[in-house]
Amino acid sequence: MRRMLLMGNEAIALGALRAGVTVAAGYPGTPSSEVLETLVKERRDGVYVEWSVNEKSAMEVGAGAAMSGARVLVTMKQVGLNVASDPLMSLNYVGVKGGMVVMVADDPGPISSQTEQDTRCFGRYAKLAVFDPSTAEEAYVMIADAFACSERIGRPVLFRPTTRVCHSYATVTLMEDRDVPRAEGFSKDGGRWVIFPRLAYANHIKIEETLKSLADEFSDYPGNILSGSGRLGIASGGVSWCYVQEAFRGVGEEHRLLKVSTLPFPVRLGEEFLRGLDEVLVVEELDPVIERELIFLSGVLGLNITVRGKLSGDMPNAGENTPDYVRDAIRKFLGTSGDHAVTSSKSAAEPVPPALPVRPPTLCAGCPHRASFFAVKEAAAGHKAVFSGDIGCYTLGNALPLDMVDTCLCMGAGITVAQGINRVEPDTANFAFIGDSTFFHTGIPGVINAVYNGADIIVAVLDNSTTAMTGGQPHPGTGRSISGAPARRVSVSRVLSAIGVDDIQRVNPFDLPSAKAAVTRALAGRGVRAILFEGECVAVSRKHENRCEVDEKICIGCSVCVKRLGCPALSIREKKAVIDQSSCTGCGLCKYVCPVRAITGGEAA
Amino acid sequence: MTDCLIVGVGGQGTVLTSRLIGIAALKRGFDVRGSETIGMAQRGGSVASHVRIGRDISSPLIPRLGADVILAFELCEAARAVPYLKPDGLMIACDVIVRPAGSSEMFGIDAVSRYLRSSLAHIRLLDGEKIRERCGARGMNVAILGAALSSGSLPLSMEDIEEALDDRFDVARAEANKAALRFGARMIADAGLKSED
């Protein structure tokens, strides 16, 4: 048996391969992206993997493959599930033939997301079973159980890790592949795959029956664990379970513990846990799912038990849990304050730390987005203008000193939000910034909407030839597939042109005079205009040639370069500008802003 | 059981360092668990990698007052990590300060160093300029790892990490990293661990 050090997402991918997955699709999104990347790296024969254009497409590709009997994995982050919810809601009614696991990574905190939504609640809403692993090694085993469950009940199931499972790592012992028969292929089955009201009614009844029997079966599922004794109980799930374990490590005390790893809630096990208890503390992240189940079950059973958690105000209702917080909450609950309560007030003798820098995420040195934002900022100065943004690295353009993102809602929304603002304030220049991957994901319908309804907006496509924020995944505009093989390239400008955008300009953002001229020209026009800012992502190209340097004799230390660009390579030391040679890419943007031309080198743009 | 916290600023190589320790520990037959900062926060933000070596560890995050050793690639991040060190734990920090982009505020090396020395019983501050001269900005992380190995605070040998470097990199990069590893180790050995405790 091979032991490997695996990241949670790697364990999920290897677990899916062990379970016989042959079709996998998804859209990148932190913290889910490494699952498909690992599947591709493994290069197993007969396993098809794709980055789909968006999560809805991924879900539908998966649906077709699962209808044809293949074992299918679909991956996304929690907000991606919002995009894919339409096909998933209906697919549960239609059902699948091959096991289909929809891996949705939640992000308590949130660390890299717009929302703190809880996919377990989506599971309840969509009437789907949910598997909720606590660790990388549990995820490796559990995903095979999820495939088996899905295939047995003939419906898709959700698999919901969180960031601290996806991006934690652990020693995992790999097991032998499961024996999975080949996919039979698509069979028409007399209309089984066509959703109609009558079929929906009949299948709704079956779904409810299935959920009821799963609630019973899951009481025997090895991932749901009941242990200990006493009159005080602690219930938990997900990574919080690990923090609960940590709190009890080395402590001799025995208490009743319940780990819940599935939905439907394991009712029989829950009853066994509750009977004989006076009080329960529920430790979970995001929504109070286990807490509500236990309160509900206490009510059904007529038990007089106090359930403490988020609803009672005993646990925080937003943000992620930490081992320290959980330990302190447990000690408080058990009435044992412990020997070194961490959150207690510090002794007066302890030294006070000096002021430390706040470090918001920043656009990289040499990022083409900085140049694009700067060009628009310069050219639009003096105009009444609103800058709608979108999801990606370029959301970071909201930070000072650029301050060029006024709205950010969800994938693809910038283009349409700009139209709405423009309807209320027609005298405003409305810019919509959108990245190349986001443009293909959900940007295109918004442009069609603008052309069709005669909107007055400037679409600024920030094309850096990659999906940068999530780690540089290819997309339809890159001409590469997930495996790096050549793929048909879909051209952003030809798509815009086909939609009916007549005014399209393509510029190199690092050629600041030309970029500014393009913006000035667009500002003078009306209707739907587009500017394509084309500059490769520096994190992908890793170009560090011909770096810029400051001539100390000329530099007057005015710090204009630092204050206007916010480039991490630029700083002021001893009243002179300094360019960090290890991070400068030689983009040359600072040369344009220096009032005394003290900066040399860089690309000859 | 050894809990090792690695802190720095996005791009300084905390993820690589924790992976090298993890791979080497796995080869030695240890169980390893940990967590990394990946995604939006990586873009110039504060980052932390938790590496926990030993059996029966459940949490991927090290609790406060739990770290046996802290490797800090940046001085302000070292100060932020102080609450995580065990009273008898060792911090090895590089005395460079990375200022946030566009910030003109000064964060003095002296003030932060003083704070670290006054709050911690066992702290080793390494000369960041010297490391950068000898190993380059990209060799900093491995040099500090070398210092940690030399101080004996990880249950691993130089050879264990060298093997992990060989597995991970081509010959040229592996050799450059090994040189940085040995340079960091010598910085601790030459000064003598006891002198500054």
PDB file of C-alpha atoms in Angstrom, chain A residues 296-486:
ATOM      1  CA  PHE A 296     -35.941  19.395  15.118  1.00  0.00           C
ATOM      2  CA  LEU A 297     -35.206  15.845  16.239  1.00  0.00           C
ATOM      3  CA  SER A 298     -35.453  16.830  19.922  1.00  0.00           C
ATOM      4  CA  GLY A 299     -38.865  18.276  19.167  1.00  0.00           C
ATOM      5  CA  VAL A 300     -40.048  15.202  17.284  1.00  0.00           C
ATOM      6  CA  LEU A 301     -38.825  12.941  20.087  1.00  0.00           C
ATOM      7  CA  GLY A 302     -40.245  15.227  22.776  1.00  0.00           C
ATOM      8  CA  LEU A 303     -36.836  15.539  24.461  1.00  0.00           C
ATOM      9  CA  ASN A 304     -36.099  18.499  26.693  1.00  0.00           C
ATOM     10  CA  ILE A 305     -32.544  19.244  25.548  1.00  0.00           C
ATOM     11  CA  THR A 306     -30.825  22.613  25.215  1.00  0.00           C
ATOM     12  CA  VAL A 307     -29.063  22.787  21.863  1.00  0.00           C
ATOM     13  CA  ARG A 308     -26.336  25.434  21.735  1.00  0.00           C
ATOM     14  CA  GLY A 309     -24.744  26.716  18.562  1.00  0.00           C
ATOM     15  CA  LYS A 310     -25.159  29.516  16.071  1.00  0.00           C
ATOM     16  CA  LEU A 311     -28.901  29.972  16.609  1.00  0.00           C
ATOM     17  CA  SER A 312     -28.483  30.321  20.372  1.00  0.00           C
ATOM     18  CA  GLY A 313     -25.652  32.818  19.926  1.00  0.00           C
ATOM     19  CA  ASP A 314     -23.080  30.499  21.510  1.00  0.00           C
ATOM     20  CA  MET A 315     -21.111  30.145  18.266  1.00  0.00           C
ATOM     21  CA  PRO A 316     -20.347  32.823  15.642  1.00  0.00           C
ATOM     22  CA  ASN A 317     -22.747  32.906  12.699  1.00  0.00           C
ATOM     23  CA  ALA A 318     -20.150  34.115  10.174  1.00  0.00           C
ATOM     24  CA  GLY A 319     -16.503  33.407   9.400  1.00  0.00           C
ATOM     25  CA  GLU A 320     -14.463  30.235   9.750  1.00  0.00           C
ATOM     26  CA  ASN A 321     -13.804  28.315  12.946  1.00  0.00           C
ATOM     27  CA  THR A 322     -10.303  28.022  14.359  1.00  0.00           C
ATOM     28  CA  PRO A 323      -8.865  25.354  16.665  1.00  0.00           C
ATOM     29  CA  ASP A 324      -8.451  27.999  19.369  1.00  0.00           C
ATOM     30  CA  TYR A 325     -11.996  29.305  19.200  1.00  0.00           C
ATOM     31  CA  VAL A 326     -13.444  25.787  19.200  1.00  0.00           C
ATOM     32  CA  ARG A 327     -11.309  24.717  22.166  1.00  0.00           C
ATOM     33  CA  ASP A 328     -12.385  27.742  24.191  1.00  0.00           C
ATOM     34  CA  ALA A 329     -16.044  27.277  23.268  1.00  0.00           C
ATOM     35  CA  ILE A 330     -15.907  23.632  24.335  1.00  0.00           C
ATOM     36  CA  ARG A 331     -14.231  24.495  27.644  1.00  0.00           C
ATOM     37  CA  LYS A 332     -16.855  27.104  28.330  1.00  0.00           C
ATOM     38  CA  PHE A 333     -19.614  24.634  27.469  1.00  0.00           C
ATOM     39  CA  LEU A 334     -18.157  21.928  29.698  1.00  0.00           C
ATOM     40  CA  GLY A 335     -17.548  24.439  32.471  1.00  0.00           C
ATOM     41  CA  THR A 336     -13.820  23.758  32.552  1.00  0.00           C
ATOM     42  CA  SER A 337     -11.939  26.923  31.796  1.00  0.00           C
ATOM     43  CA  GLY A 338      -8.652  25.030  31.356  1.00  0.00           C
ATOM     44  CA  ASP A 339      -5.138  25.979  32.333  1.00  0.00           C
ATOM     45  CA  HIS A 340      -4.280  28.394  29.533  1.00  0.00           C
ATOM     46  CA  ALA A 341      -7.392  29.883  28.010  1.00  0.00           C
ATOM     47  CA  VAL A 342      -6.046  31.584  24.913  1.00  0.00           C
ATOM     48  CA  THR A 343      -8.608  34.320  24.480  1.00  0.00           C
ATOM     49  CA  SER A 344      -8.298  35.486  28.063  1.00  0.00           C
ATOM     50  CA  SER A 345      -6.809  38.928  28.640  1.00  0.00           C
ATOM     51  CA  LYS A 346      -3.061  39.211  28.418  1.00  0.00           C
ATOM     52  CA  SER A 347      -0.922  39.965  31.432  1.00  0.00           C
ATOM     53  CA  ALA A 348       0.243  43.554  31.679  1.00  0.00           C
ATOM     54  CA  ALA A 349       3.912  42.631  31.467  1.00  0.00           C
ATOM     55  CA  GLU A 350       3.627  41.262  27.920  1.00  0.00           C
ATOM     56  CA  PRO A 351       5.339  43.431  25.288  1.00  0.00           C
ATOM     57  CA  VAL A 352       3.069  45.305  22.898  1.00  0.00           C
ATOM     58  CA  PRO A 353       3.707  44.584  19.211  1.00  0.00           C
ATOM     59  CA  PRO A 354       4.643  47.544  16.995  1.00  0.00           C
ATOM     60  CA  ALA A 355       2.252  48.645  14.231  1.00  0.00           C
ATOM     61  CA  LEU A 356       2.339  45.983  11.526  1.00  0.00           C
ATOM     62  CA  PRO A 357       1.442  46.459   7.860  1.00  0.00           C
ATOM     63  CA  VAL A 358      -1.971  45.429   6.605  1.00  0.00           C
ATOM     64  CA  ARG A 359      -1.506  43.352   3.473  1.00  0.00           C
ATOM     65  CA  PRO A 360      -4.493  43.408   1.162  1.00  0.00           C
ATOM     66  CA  PRO A 361      -4.037  41.258  -1.959  1.00  0.00           C
ATOM     67  CA  THR A 362      -2.435  43.320  -4.743  1.00  0.00           C
ATOM     68  CA  LEU A 363      -2.055  43.150  -8.510  1.00  0.00           C
ATOM     69  CA  CYS A 364       1.407  41.680  -9.279  1.00  0.00           C
ATOM     70  CA  ALA A 365       4.325  43.826 -10.426  1.00  0.00           C
ATOM     71  CA  GLY A 366       4.050  44.045 -14.209  1.00  0.00           C
ATOM     72  CA  CYS A 367       0.355  43.048 -14.255  1.00  0.00           C
ATOM     73  CA  PRO A 368      -1.243  44.244 -17.518  1.00  0.00           C
ATOM     74  CA  HIS A 369      -4.461  45.067 -15.610  1.00  0.00           C
ATOM     75  CA  ARG A 370      -2.658  47.862 -13.746  1.00  0.00           C
ATOM     76  CA  ALA A 371      -1.685  49.421 -17.086  1.00  0.00           C
ATOM     77  CA  SER A 372      -5.229  49.051 -18.486  1.00  0.00           C
ATOM     78  CA  PHE A 373      -6.841  50.589 -15.409  1.00  0.00           C
ATOM     79  CA  PHE A 374      -4.292  53.388 -15.433  1.00  0.00           C
ATOM     80  CA  ALA A 375      -4.947  54.185 -19.111  1.00  0.00           C
ATOM     81  CA  VAL A 376      -8.710  54.377 -18.517  1.00  0.00           C
ATOM     82  CA  LYS A 377      -8.238  56.415 -15.351  1.00  0.00           C
ATOM     83  CA  GLU A 378      -6.031  58.929 -17.140  1.00  0.00           C
ATOM     84  CA  ALA A 379      -8.207  59.228 -20.242  1.00  0.00           C
ATOM     85  CA  ALA A 380     -11.500  59.380 -18.330  1.00  0.00           C
ATOM     86  CA  ALA A 381     -10.267  61.991 -15.851  1.00  0.00           C
ATOM     87  CA  GLY A 382     -12.757  64.873 -15.855  1.00  0.00           C
ATOM     88  CA  HIS A 383     -15.563  62.699 -17.271  1.00  0.00           C
ATOM     89  CA  LYS A 384     -18.507  61.604 -15.148  1.00  0.00           C
ATOM     90  CA  ALA A 385     -17.834  57.862 -15.240  1.00  0.00           C
ATOM     91  CA  VAL A 386     -18.751  54.653 -13.386  1.00  0.00           C
ATOM     92  CA  PHE A 387     -16.476  51.623 -13.557  1.00  0.00           C
ATOM     93  CA  SER A 388     -18.270  48.316 -13.198  1.00  0.00           C
ATOM     94  CA  GLY A 389     -15.975  45.424 -12.433  1.00  0.00           C
ATOM     95  CA  ASP A 390     -16.246  41.667 -12.422  1.00  0.00           C
ATOM     96  CA  ILE A 391     -14.766  38.557 -10.823  1.00  0.00           C
ATOM     97  CA  GLY A 392     -11.055  37.910 -11.260  1.00  0.00           C
ATOM     98  CA  CYS A 393      -7.635  39.351 -10.415  1.00  0.00           C
ATOM     99  CA  TYR A 394      -8.843  42.679 -11.816  1.00  0.00           C
ATOM    100  CA  THR A 395     -11.315  43.035  -8.930  1.00  0.00           C
ATOM    101  CA  LEU A 396      -8.140  44.111  -7.092  1.00  0.00           C
ATOM    102  CA  GLY A 397      -8.244  47.270  -9.242  1.00  0.00           C
ATOM    103  CA  ASN A 398     -10.682  48.600  -6.628  1.00  0.00           C
ATOM    104  CA  ALA A 399      -7.801  49.234  -4.218  1.00  0.00           C
ATOM    105  CA  LEU A 400      -6.038  52.560  -3.902  1.00  0.00           C
ATOM    106  CA  PRO A 401      -4.303  54.122  -5.659  1.00  0.00           C
ATOM    107  CA  LEU A 402      -6.049  52.776  -8.804  1.00  0.00           C
ATOM    108  CA  ASP A 403      -9.596  52.881  -7.366  1.00  0.00           C
ATOM    109  CA  MET A 404     -11.069  51.750 -10.678  1.00  0.00           C
ATOM    110  CA  VAL A 405     -13.727  49.216  -9.655  1.00  0.00           C
ATOM    111  CA  ASP A 406     -17.023  50.693  -8.424  1.00  0.00           C
ATOM    112  CA  THR A 407     -19.137  47.532  -8.578  1.00  0.00           C
ATOM    113  CA  CYS A 408     -18.506  43.797  -8.418  1.00  0.00           C
ATOM    114  CA  LEU A 409     -21.432  41.396  -8.103  1.00  0.00           C
ATOM    115  CA  CYS A 410     -20.934  37.981  -9.672  1.00  0.00           C
ATOM    116  CA  MET A 411     -19.422  36.349 -12.749  1.00  0.00           C
ATOM    117  CA  GLY A 412     -20.387  38.266 -15.896  1.00  0.00           C
ATOM    118  CA  ALA A 413     -22.440  40.898 -14.080  1.00  0.00           C
ATOM    119  CA  GLY A 414     -20.272  43.938 -14.842  1.00  0.00           C
ATOM    120  CA  ILE A 415     -21.501  44.327 -18.410  1.00  0.00           C
ATOM    121  CA  THR A 416     -25.163  44.172 -17.418  1.00  0.00           C
ATOM    122  CA  VAL A 417     -24.846  46.178 -14.189  1.00  0.00           C
ATOM    123  CA  ALA A 418     -23.272  48.956 -16.296  1.00  0.00           C
ATOM    124  CA  GLN A 419     -26.389  48.935 -18.495  1.00  0.00           C
ATOM    125  CA  GLY A 420     -28.674  49.282 -15.480  1.00  0.00           C
ATOM    126  CA  ILE A 421     -26.680  52.208 -14.092  1.00  0.00           C
ATOM    127  CA  ASN A 422     -26.746  53.816 -17.515  1.00  0.00           C
ATOM    128  CA  ARG A 423     -30.564  53.592 -17.676  1.00  0.00           C
ATOM    129  CA  VAL A 424     -30.774  55.697 -14.513  1.00  0.00           C
ATOM    130  CA  GLU A 425     -27.873  58.011 -15.295  1.00  0.00           C
ATOM    131  CA  PRO A 426     -27.699  58.356 -19.076  1.00  0.00           C
ATOM    132  CA  ASP A 427     -25.147  61.172 -18.889  1.00  0.00           C
ATOM    133  CA  THR A 428     -22.571  58.880 -17.283  1.00  0.00           C
ATOM    134  CA  ALA A 429     -19.817  57.100 -19.175  1.00  0.00           C
ATOM    135  CA  ASN A 430     -20.271  53.484 -18.165  1.00  0.00           C
ATOM    136  CA  PHE A 431     -17.257  51.224 -18.360  1.00  0.00           C
ATOM    137  CA  ALA A 432     -17.569  47.487 -17.801  1.00  0.00           C
ATOM    138  CA  PHE A 433     -14.273  45.712 -17.075  1.00  0.00           C
ATOM    139  CA  ILE A 434     -14.294  41.983 -17.704  1.00  0.00           C
ATOM    140  CA  GLY A 435     -11.539  39.372 -17.960  1.00  0.00           C
ATOM    141  CA  ASP A 436     -11.197  36.999 -20.884  1.00  0.00           C
ATOM    142  CA  SER A 437     -12.212  33.854 -19.005  1.00  0.00           C
ATOM    143  CA  THR A 438     -15.164  35.653 -17.375  1.00  0.00           C
ATOM    144  CA  PHE A 439     -16.171  37.005 -20.794  1.00  0.00           C
ATOM    145  CA  PHE A 440     -16.597  33.441 -22.083  1.00  0.00           C
ATOM    146  CA  HIS A 441     -18.131  32.244 -18.789  1.00  0.00           C
ATOM    147  CA  THR A 442     -21.156  34.565 -18.639  1.00  0.00           C
ATOM    148  CA  GLY A 443     -20.135  37.847 -20.266  1.00  0.00           C
ATOM    149  CA  ILE A 444     -21.397  37.186 -23.780  1.00  0.00           C
ATOM    150  CA  PRO A 445     -25.195  37.244 -23.087  1.00  0.00           C
ATOM    151  CA  GLY A 446     -24.756  40.642 -21.406  1.00  0.00           C
ATOM    152  CA  VAL A 447     -23.153  42.070 -24.528  1.00  0.00           C
ATOM    153  CA  ILE A 448     -26.002  40.692 -26.648  1.00  0.00           C
ATOM    154  CA  ASN A 449     -28.432  42.310 -24.227  1.00  0.00           C
ATOM    155  CA  ALA A 450     -26.626  45.630 -24.616  1.00  0.00           C
ATOM    156  CA  VAL A 451     -26.598  45.520 -28.417  1.00  0.00           C
ATOM    157  CA  TYR A 452     -30.212  44.374 -28.658  1.00  0.00           C
ATOM    158  CA  ASN A 453     -31.518  46.978 -26.210  1.00  0.00           C
ATOM    159  CA  GLY A 454     -29.396  49.800 -27.528  1.00  0.00           C
ATOM    160  CA  ALA A 455     -27.351  50.391 -24.375  1.00  0.00           C
ATOM    161  CA  ASP A 456     -24.616  52.999 -24.119  1.00  0.00           C
ATOM    162  CA  ILE A 457     -21.602  51.280 -22.525  1.00  0.00           C
ATOM    163  CA  ILE A 458     -17.899  50.695 -23.054  1.00  0.00           C
ATOM    164  CA  VAL A 459     -16.921  47.054 -22.635  1.00  0.00           C
ATOM    165  CA  ALA A 460     -13.279  46.853 -21.588  1.00  0.00           C
ATOM    166  CA  VAL A 461     -12.042  43.282 -21.975  1.00  0.00           C
ATOM    167  CA  LEU A 462      -8.890  42.735 -19.906  1.00  0.00           C
ATOM    168  CA  ASP A 463      -7.449  39.866 -21.948  1.00  0.00           C
ATOM    169  CA  ASN A 464      -4.429  38.319 -20.219  1.00  0.00           C
ATOM    170  CA  SER A 465      -4.773  34.957 -22.016  1.00  0.00           C
ATOM    171  CA  THR A 466      -5.527  32.916 -18.900  1.00  0.00           C
ATOM    172  CA  THR A 467      -7.806  32.386 -15.900  1.00  0.00           C
ATOM    173  CA  ALA A 468      -5.335  34.119 -13.619  1.00  0.00           C
ATOM    174  CA  MET A 469      -6.817  34.354 -10.129  1.00  0.00           C
ATOM    175  CA  THR A 470      -7.372  30.619  -9.833  1.00  0.00           C
ATOM    176  CA  GLY A 471      -3.867  29.708 -10.946  1.00  0.00           C
ATOM    177  CA  GLY A 472      -3.686  30.151 -14.714  1.00  0.00           C
ATOM    178  CA  GLN A 473      -6.125  27.686 -16.256  1.00  0.00           C
ATOM    179  CA  PRO A 474      -6.694  27.739 -20.031  1.00  0.00           C
ATOM    180  CA  HIS A 475     -10.068  28.822 -21.505  1.00  0.00           C
ATOM    181  CA  PRO A 476     -11.632  29.007 -24.999  1.00  0.00           C
ATOM    182  CA  GLY A 477      -9.595  32.091 -25.904  1.00  0.00           C
ATOM    183  CA  THR A 478      -6.213  30.513 -25.192  1.00  0.00           C
ATOM    184  CA  GLY A 479      -6.079  27.855 -27.908  1.00  0.00           C
ATOM    185  CA  ARG A 480      -5.143  25.196 -25.344  1.00  0.00           C
ATOM    186  CA  SER A 481      -7.145  22.490 -23.601  1.00  0.00           C
ATOM    187  CA  ILE A 482      -6.816  21.461 -19.946  1.00  0.00           C
ATOM    188  CA  SER A 483      -4.105  18.955 -20.894  1.00  0.00           C
ATOM    189  CA  GLY A 484      -2.112  21.616 -22.739  1.00  0.00           C
ATOM    190  CA  ALA A 485      -3.015  20.139 -26.135  1.00  0.00           C
ATOM    191  CA  PRO A 486      -3.858  22.585 -28.931  1.00  0.00           C
TER     192      PRO A 486
END
